Every structure is written in structure tokens, then in C-alpha cells.
Tab-separated table of C-alpha atoms in Angstrom:
chain	number	residue	atom	x	y	z
A	13	MET	CA	0.000	0.000	0.000
A	14	ALA	CA	1.339	3.433	-0.946
A	15	ARG	CA	0.147	6.839	-2.101
A	16	LYS	CA	-0.036	6.713	-5.880
A	17	THR	CA	-1.125	8.977	-8.699
A	18	TRP	CA	-4.004	8.149	-11.009
A	19	MET	CA	-1.840	7.186	-14.001
A	20	TYR	CA	0.646	5.206	-11.964
A	21	SER	CA	-2.254	3.198	-10.510
A	22	VAL	CA	-3.636	2.492	-13.989
A	23	LEU	CA	-0.301	1.387	-15.445
A	24	GLU	CA	0.361	-0.759	-12.373
A	25	ALA	CA	-2.852	-2.649	-13.140
A	26	VAL	CA	-1.910	-2.999	-16.808
A	27	GLN	CA	1.642	-4.105	-15.959
A	28	HIS	CA	0.340	-6.922	-13.752
A	29	GLU	CA	-2.118	-8.139	-16.406
A	30	MET	CA	0.587	-8.080	-19.096
A	31	ARG	CA	2.908	-10.114	-16.870
A	32	GLN	CA	0.175	-12.699	-16.383
A	33	ASP	CA	-0.960	-12.786	-20.026
A	34	LYS	CA	1.933	-13.044	-22.484
A	35	ASN	CA	-0.369	-12.243	-25.406
A	36	MET	CA	-1.748	-8.960	-24.076
A	37	LEU	CA	-1.047	-5.850	-26.189
A	38	TRP	CA	-0.913	-2.095	-25.508
A	39	LEU	CA	-1.171	0.421	-28.373
A	40	PHE	CA	-0.501	4.118	-28.006
A	41	GLU	CA	0.277	7.297	-29.909
A	42	LEU	CA	2.037	10.423	-28.600
A	43	THR	CA	1.681	9.421	-24.914
A	44	PRO	CA	4.214	6.736	-23.853
A	45	PRO	CA	3.035	4.237	-21.191
A	46	VAL	CA	5.427	5.574	-18.560
A	47	ALA	CA	4.628	6.682	-15.003
A	48	SER	CA	6.697	7.607	-11.978
A	49	ASN	CA	5.605	7.821	-8.371
A	50	PRO	CA	7.474	8.902	-5.216
A	51	GLY	CA	8.993	5.892	-3.490
A	52	LYS	CA	7.984	3.452	-6.247
A	53	PRO	CA	9.855	2.075	-9.275
A	54	VAL	CA	9.181	3.771	-12.613
A	55	ILE	CA	6.723	1.863	-14.796
A	56	ASN	CA	7.670	1.772	-18.482
A	57	LEU	CA	5.567	-0.768	-20.379
A	58	GLU	CA	7.474	-0.263	-23.634
A	59	THR	CA	10.821	-1.031	-22.019
A	60	GLU	CA	9.580	-4.018	-20.034
A	61	PHE	CA	7.468	-5.717	-22.690
A	62	THR	CA	9.305	-4.469	-25.830
A	63	ARG	CA	7.785	-3.150	-29.014
A	64	ASN	CA	6.478	-6.587	-29.894
A	65	ARG	CA	3.693	-6.051	-27.357
A	66	VAL	CA	3.709	-2.282	-26.717
A	67	LEU	CA	3.292	-0.489	-30.031
A	68	ASN	CA	3.865	3.201	-30.692
A	69	THR	CA	1.598	3.673	-33.682
A	70	GLY	CA	1.205	6.369	-36.262
A	71	ILE	CA	-1.425	9.033	-35.627
A	72	ASP	CA	-4.400	6.955	-36.728
A	73	GLU	CA	-6.991	6.445	-34.005
A	74	ASN	CA	-9.308	4.521	-36.328
A	75	TRP	CA	-6.549	2.004	-36.977
A	76	MET	CA	-5.734	1.752	-33.259
A	77	ALA	CA	-9.354	1.028	-32.389
A	78	SER	CA	-9.540	-1.584	-35.141
A	79	ALA	CA	-6.254	-3.230	-34.164
A	80	VAL	CA	-7.247	-3.904	-30.555
A	81	LEU	CA	-10.634	-5.117	-31.759
A	82	GLY	CA	-8.913	-7.626	-34.031
A	83	ALA	CA	-6.623	-8.708	-31.204
A	84	GLY	CA	-9.614	-9.272	-28.936
A	85	LEU	CA	-11.421	-11.336	-31.573
A	86	ALA	CA	-8.270	-13.443	-31.909
A	87	GLY	CA	-8.314	-14.135	-28.170
A	88	SER	CA	-5.845	-11.595	-26.803
A	89	LYS	CA	-6.452	-8.939	-24.187
A	90	ALA	CA	-5.661	-5.546	-25.652
A	91	ALA	CA	-5.853	-1.889	-24.684
A	92	THR	CA	-5.254	1.326	-26.561
A	93	TYR	CA	-4.599	4.785	-25.126
A	94	ILE	CA	-6.077	7.500	-27.314
A	95	PRO	CA	-5.165	11.078	-26.325
A	96	TYR	CA	-7.066	14.324	-26.793
A	97	GLN	CA	-8.562	15.294	-30.158
A	98	GLY	CA	-8.486	11.655	-31.297
A	99	ASN	CA	-11.320	10.419	-29.132
A	100	CYS	CA	-14.072	10.771	-31.692
A	101	MET	CA	-11.959	9.416	-34.552
A	102	CYS	CA	-12.488	5.876	-33.257
A	103	PHE	CA	-16.237	6.262	-32.709
A	104	GLN	CA	-17.191	4.560	-35.972
A	105	VAL	CA	-15.197	1.419	-35.161
A	106	ILE	CA	-16.532	1.191	-31.612
A	107	GLN	CA	-20.132	1.915	-32.599
A	108	ASN	CA	-20.347	-0.184	-35.772
A	109	HIS	CA	-18.115	-3.101	-34.802
A	110	ALA	CA	-16.902	-3.340	-31.196
A	111	GLY	CA	-20.373	-2.748	-29.814
A	112	LYS	CA	-22.062	-5.285	-32.087
A	113	LEU	CA	-19.765	-8.233	-32.797
A	114	ARG	CA	-20.182	-9.919	-29.425
A	115	LEU	CA	-23.967	-9.650	-29.759
A	116	MET	CA	-23.938	-10.720	-33.420
A	117	THR	CA	-22.035	-13.899	-32.516
A	118	GLY	CA	-24.414	-14.789	-29.706
A	119	GLY	CA	-21.726	-14.117	-27.129
A	120	LYS	CA	-19.174	-16.477	-28.698
A	121	ALA	CA	-16.802	-13.631	-29.586
A	122	SER	CA	-15.169	-12.615	-26.329
A	123	MET	CA	-13.590	-9.179	-26.574
A	124	PRO	CA	-11.495	-8.272	-23.499
A	125	ILE	CA	-10.481	-4.910	-24.987
A	126	VAL	CA	-10.240	-1.481	-23.406
A	127	TYR	CA	-10.357	1.915	-25.109
A	128	ILE	CA	-8.706	4.445	-22.795
A	129	LEU	CA	-9.954	7.845	-23.934
A	130	GLU	CA	-8.309	10.936	-22.482
A	131	MET	CA	-10.759	13.711	-21.569
A	132	THR	CA	-8.281	16.566	-21.845
A	133	GLY	CA	-10.934	18.964	-23.081
A	134	GLN	CA	-12.446	19.157	-19.600
A	135	THR	CA	-9.422	21.135	-18.382
A	136	PRO	CA	-8.507	24.786	-19.120
A	137	GLY	CA	-6.294	25.773	-22.012
A	138	PHE	CA	-7.874	23.963	-24.982
A	139	ALA	CA	-9.923	25.923	-27.458
A	140	GLY	CA	-13.233	24.528	-28.687
A	141	GLN	CA	-11.774	22.897	-31.802
A	142	HIS	CA	-9.369	20.887	-29.642
A	143	SER	CA	-11.723	19.879	-26.844
A	144	ASP	CA	-13.286	16.472	-26.224
A	145	TYR	CA	-15.778	17.659	-23.686
A	146	GLU	CA	-18.746	15.365	-24.228
A	147	ILE	CA	-17.281	11.931	-24.946
A	148	ASP	CA	-18.822	10.316	-21.853
A	149	THR	CA	-22.279	10.756	-23.362
A	150	TYR	CA	-21.166	9.762	-26.872
A	151	TYR	CA	-19.838	6.373	-25.894
A	152	SER	CA	-22.343	5.486	-23.190
A	153	HIS	CA	-25.029	5.559	-25.890
A	154	ILE	CA	-23.572	2.552	-27.749
A	155	PRO	CA	-25.214	-0.843	-27.081
A	156	GLY	CA	-22.746	-3.619	-26.270
A	157	VAL	CA	-20.086	-1.257	-24.882
A	158	LYS	CA	-19.526	-0.598	-21.187
A	159	THR	CA	-18.454	2.916	-20.174
A	160	VAL	CA	-16.553	3.658	-16.975
A	161	VAL	CA	-15.169	6.914	-15.566
A	162	PRO	CA	-13.305	6.460	-12.263
A	163	SER	CA	-12.672	9.527	-10.106
A	164	THR	CA	-9.984	8.219	-7.722
A	165	PRO	CA	-6.635	6.422	-8.159
A	166	TYR	CA	-7.998	3.468	-6.143
A	167	ASP	CA	-10.967	3.056	-8.469
A	168	ALA	CA	-8.807	3.786	-11.517
A	169	LYS	CA	-6.653	0.729	-10.816
A	170	GLY	CA	-9.466	-1.569	-9.736
A	171	MET	CA	-11.711	-0.662	-12.657
A	172	MET	CA	-8.878	-1.112	-15.142
A	173	VAL	CA	-8.441	-4.656	-13.838
A	174	SER	CA	-12.177	-5.306	-14.231
A	175	ALA	CA	-12.196	-3.762	-17.708
A	176	LEU	CA	-9.293	-5.913	-18.942
A	177	ARG	CA	-10.959	-9.054	-17.613
A	178	ASP	CA	-14.419	-8.256	-18.966
A	179	PRO	CA	-15.574	-10.194	-22.068
A	180	ASP	CA	-17.270	-7.045	-23.415
A	181	PRO	CA	-15.426	-4.024	-24.839
A	182	VAL	CA	-14.998	-1.230	-22.305
A	183	VAL	CA	-14.580	2.489	-22.940
A	184	TYR	CA	-12.436	3.700	-20.044
A	185	LEU	CA	-12.736	7.464	-19.748
A	186	TYR	CA	-9.725	9.225	-18.261
A	187	PRO	CA	-10.393	12.700	-16.778
A	188	ALA	CA	-7.037	14.341	-17.428
A	189	GLY	CA	-7.666	16.919	-14.707
A	190	LEU	CA	-7.265	14.132	-12.137
A	191	ARG	CA	-3.839	13.079	-13.451
A	192	GLU	CA	-1.892	14.088	-10.328
A	193	LEU	CA	-4.565	13.129	-7.793
A	194	MET	CA	-3.006	10.839	-5.153
A	195	GLU	CA	-4.333	8.424	-2.534
A	196	GLU	CA	-3.473	5.132	-0.854
A	197	VAL	CA	-3.610	2.321	-3.420
A	198	PRO	CA	-2.749	-1.351	-2.748
A	199	ASP	CA	0.274	-2.840	-4.505
A	200	ASP	CA	-1.551	-6.124	-5.066
A	201	GLN	CA	-3.976	-6.582	-7.924
A	202	TYR	CA	-7.657	-6.097	-7.028
A	203	SER	CA	-10.852	-5.310	-8.911
A	204	VAL	CA	-13.585	-2.699	-8.545
A	205	PRO	CA	-16.880	-3.883	-10.083
A	206	ILE	CA	-18.208	-2.322	-13.265
A	207	GLY	CA	-21.811	-1.194	-12.886
A	208	LYS	CA	-21.727	-0.343	-9.175
A	209	ALA	CA	-21.823	3.253	-7.920
A	210	ALA	CA	-20.023	4.343	-4.741
A	211	VAL	CA	-21.819	6.184	-1.934
A	212	ARG	CA	-19.137	8.642	-0.766
A	213	SER	CA	-21.239	10.280	1.950
A	214	GLN	CA	-24.433	9.230	3.755
A	215	GLY	CA	-27.251	11.740	4.209
A	216	ASN	CA	-30.989	12.359	4.345
A	217	ASP	CA	-31.681	15.859	2.967
A	218	ILE	CA	-30.410	15.652	-0.615
A	219	THR	CA	-28.706	13.243	-3.032
A	220	ILE	CA	-25.874	14.704	-5.110
A	221	VAL	CA	-24.618	12.546	-7.989
A	222	GLY	CA	-21.479	13.093	-10.057
A	223	SER	CA	-18.806	11.193	-11.960
A	224	GLY	CA	-15.234	11.593	-13.128
A	225	ALA	CA	-13.878	15.132	-13.012
A	226	SER	CA	-16.981	16.476	-11.270
A	227	MET	CA	-16.399	14.419	-8.116
A	228	PRO	CA	-13.766	16.627	-6.417
A	229	ASP	CA	-16.231	19.523	-6.621
A	230	VAL	CA	-19.103	17.327	-5.430
A	231	LEU	CA	-17.118	16.223	-2.388
A	232	GLU	CA	-15.924	19.749	-1.605
A	233	ALA	CA	-19.491	21.000	-1.849
A	234	THR	CA	-20.674	18.135	0.344
A	235	GLU	CA	-18.333	19.199	3.136
A	236	LYS	CA	-19.421	22.841	2.846
A	237	LEU	CA	-23.087	21.854	2.972
A	238	LYS	CA	-22.513	19.601	5.971
A	239	ALA	CA	-20.820	22.487	7.760
A	240	ALA	CA	-23.957	24.531	7.066
A	241	GLY	CA	-26.103	21.838	8.674
A	242	MET	CA	-27.314	19.935	5.613
A	243	SER	CA	-27.326	16.122	5.511
A	244	VAL	CA	-25.915	15.151	2.083
A	245	GLU	CA	-25.735	11.794	0.348
A	246	ALA	CA	-22.969	12.010	-2.299
A	247	ILE	CA	-22.831	9.303	-4.977
A	248	ASP	CA	-20.028	8.665	-7.486
A	249	LEU	CA	-21.461	6.902	-10.556
A	250	ARG	CA	-18.097	5.325	-11.529
A	251	THR	CA	-19.904	3.507	-14.356
A	252	ILE	CA	-22.108	5.410	-16.780
A	253	LYS	CA	-23.168	2.239	-18.573
A	254	PRO	CA	-24.442	-0.038	-17.135
A	255	MET	CA	-25.747	2.556	-14.668
A	256	ASP	CA	-26.404	1.557	-11.060
A	257	THR	CA	-30.077	2.538	-11.024
A	258	GLU	CA	-30.790	0.661	-7.783
A	259	THR	CA	-28.354	2.719	-5.685
A	260	LEU	CA	-29.639	5.976	-7.179
A	261	VAL	CA	-33.308	5.126	-6.660
A	262	ASN	CA	-32.801	3.908	-3.091
A	263	SER	CA	-31.027	7.139	-2.196
A	264	VAL	CA	-33.618	9.498	-3.691
A	265	ARG	CA	-36.489	7.540	-2.162
A	266	LYS	CA	-34.933	8.554	1.145
A	267	THR	CA	-33.924	12.168	0.401
A	268	LYS	CA	-36.642	13.123	-2.153
A	269	ARG	CA	-34.180	15.584	-3.739
A	270	LEU	CA	-31.668	14.881	-6.506
A	271	LEU	CA	-28.918	17.193	-7.778
A	272	THR	CA	-26.669	15.954	-10.583
A	273	VAL	CA	-23.281	17.507	-11.344
A	274	ASP	CA	-21.458	17.014	-14.655
A	275	GLN	CA	-18.454	18.424	-16.457
A	276	SER	CA	-20.302	17.492	-19.650
A	277	TYR	CA	-22.623	19.738	-21.650
A	278	TYR	CA	-26.021	20.430	-20.084
A	279	THR	CA	-28.053	18.786	-22.851
A	280	LEU	CA	-28.019	14.969	-22.564
A	281	CYS	CA	-25.278	14.954	-19.912
A	282	PRO	CA	-24.988	11.768	-17.793
A	283	GLY	CA	-26.962	13.554	-15.084
A	284	ALA	CA	-29.934	13.801	-17.435
A	285	GLU	CA	-30.029	10.005	-17.617
A	286	VAL	CA	-29.685	9.780	-13.828
A	287	ILE	CA	-32.692	12.091	-13.382
A	288	ALA	CA	-34.750	10.188	-15.969
A	289	ARG	CA	-34.149	6.825	-14.280
A	290	VAL	CA	-34.924	8.150	-10.823
A	291	ALA	CA	-38.041	10.004	-12.024
A	292	GLU	CA	-39.381	6.735	-13.472
A	293	ASN	CA	-39.077	5.064	-10.084
A	294	VAL	CA	-39.554	7.740	-7.390
A	295	ASP	CA	-42.714	9.802	-7.023
A	296	GLY	CA	-42.709	13.265	-5.507
A	297	ALA	CA	-38.965	13.965	-5.828
A	298	LYS	CA	-37.417	17.300	-6.860
A	299	PHE	CA	-34.637	17.488	-9.428
A	300	LYS	CA	-31.922	19.857	-10.624
A	301	ARG	CA	-28.743	19.500	-12.693
A	302	VAL	CA	-25.519	21.480	-12.874
A	303	ALA	CA	-23.424	21.084	-16.016
A	304	PHE	CA	-21.238	22.916	-18.531
A	305	PRO	CA	-23.219	25.266	-20.804
A	306	ASP	CA	-24.067	24.126	-24.323
A	307	ALA	CA	-21.149	26.026	-25.846
A	308	ALA	CA	-17.705	25.169	-27.129
A	309	PRO	CA	-15.137	25.614	-24.319
A	310	PRO	CA	-13.151	28.837	-24.807
A	311	ALA	CA	-9.355	28.944	-24.985
A	312	SER	CA	-9.168	31.530	-22.200
A	313	PRO	CA	-8.619	29.678	-18.899
A	314	GLU	CA	-10.387	32.459	-16.994
A	315	MET	CA	-13.520	32.229	-19.137
A	316	PHE	CA	-13.377	28.436	-19.137
A	317	LEU	CA	-13.265	28.236	-15.343
A	318	TRP	CA	-16.127	30.736	-15.110
A	319	MET	CA	-18.269	28.399	-17.235
A	320	ARG	CA	-17.126	25.153	-15.625
A	321	PRO	CA	-19.236	23.869	-12.695
A	322	ASN	CA	-17.429	24.166	-9.370
A	323	ALA	CA	-18.123	23.500	-5.691
A	324	ASP	CA	-19.734	26.913	-5.158
A	325	HIS	CA	-22.165	26.252	-8.019
A	326	VAL	CA	-23.047	22.913	-6.428
A	327	VAL	CA	-23.579	24.472	-3.004
A	328	ALA	CA	-25.859	27.170	-4.411
A	329	ALA	CA	-27.916	24.668	-6.392
A	330	ALA	CA	-28.257	22.326	-3.400
A	331	LYS	CA	-29.394	25.126	-1.086
A	332	LYS	CA	-31.975	26.240	-3.638
A	333	LEU	CA	-33.286	22.684	-4.060
A	334	VAL	CA	-33.507	22.007	-0.319
A	335	GLY	CA	-34.545	25.492	0.757
């Protein structure tokens, strides 16, 4: 057990799986699979497993998505790390092929493949034409594909293990703003289940639901609201698809108030799906969502941060909903 960053935790999980499975592949472009961590050995997948298994490709995200799909169909675990701007380039392959082939073969085609998509656009400094702000909603809409978005290094490692061992293709969303987040993470391999939300705080007055990059603000707001005397139940989705409807419904049946917080665009953000599922199952509840406006993120960091939901926005929305 040691304090580890998000990316170190992820690569530690991948390193262990590659040591156990001599056929597993890792494909990347631009971003080498290297991570350092205080007090721990540097992880360099390319050096350890050589270029026979860790491939630095050309800048062709469609090819990368297709290559890991082919590897999975041939029986090999495979993962590809696709950085910013390239995340939508592989959509056609994932939507038309990865999401359907396992279903089309009646489950005979096992595809233990992971698409790691970097959500750099949710951080300041990228103009609209370079952002990838809404990819959580894009990929969670595809049948046959699971979509996860961990918010902590502990979950990042455990969910990577689950994703690599899952027979279905998994889109693993990586909120780049959490890159240097650190917490205690076990050295041993462990798994965090796909499809199960985490209740980060127990409460009775209001349910606040977030995922990925929104969670630090949700938790900060939770502490501020508690200090003001409000009893808050904070839930981290962790998995957007399949969504843990049971945990959400049970919470809102108790609190009767639901606030969703997303770093995605307001229209059709993950929180919209959360509200729809709860509304179908809980009568008499009140709802509100906080999300990024339906506008391309500006290049100016100051303007970007003004538009981006933060803890103060969450606190104000919660007080309005409860008050």
C-alpha cells in the first residue's frame, strides 16, 4: 500500500495483467506508457514488454481502435490509449463493430479490450476545436459497450483490472484533470466492479450525484453543505453504462431531492439520464442538474473556469433545491 497517482495506478494494473498474459497488447500514440511515483519504481511498459507487445503507432486512431478489436477477436487482451482530439476518430469502429460483434455472434466472440480515452478537453487551455468535452455521453449511448469513468486512483486501478478481464469491450474514460490526484492504493492486484456506484457520503436531505472530473467539486461541496447543517448523500457513478439505477433510486427515495453535477454539456449529460431513471421510479422527488453550458469551451482559462461547474455552483444549487 502506498500513495499513488491516477496514471501510476492504472499502469500498475496494466503491468500486472501483461505479466500474467503473455499475449496482451498495448497500443498508443504520442503518450508513452510511462509513469513515476514517489517511493515506487518507474513503470515503463514499452521497455519491459518491448515493441512486440507495446506499439507506438502512427497518428491513426481509427486504426488503433480496429487493431485492438482484431486482437480481442483473436483471443488476446488488448488496450489502446487515445489522447485528446483523437477520441471521436475511433467512434465509428466502436459503434459499428466493437459494440455489435459480441452480440452478433451470440456471445461467442469474447472481446477483453479497453479503449482508454483521455478527456483533456475538460481542463482549461484547450480551445473549442481541440476539446473532447462530451465523450462520456457519446460512448455510453452505444449498445454492447460498457463505459466507466473512475474519479480516484484506487478506483482507476481496480476498474482497469475489471475492464481488462471483462468479455465485453470497455470504454475507459480518463479525466485528465485528475492526473496528479493521489491516494493510498494497494500494490496487489484487485478489482472494482463495473456497474456499481459508490456512496461517498451518507445523508438524508439531498442526493448529489457526479462522476469523473466532477467528483472533487461534489465532495468539496458536500463538506461545505454539511458544515452549514445539511445532511448530504454524495454518490459517485463510476460507471455510466451499465448505470447503477438501484443505488440511485434507493437514495432518492430517502432524500426526495436529486442534484446531478457534470463536467459534460447540459443537454443529454450523464446527469440527465440519472434524473430520468430516478423520475421513473420515485414519485414526488425534486430534481436539478448542474453542467457545462451548451457552448464550445473557450481557450481563455479564466472564461473556461467561469463556465465550468465548481463546488460553489453545487452548493448554491443544493441550497436552492432544499430550501
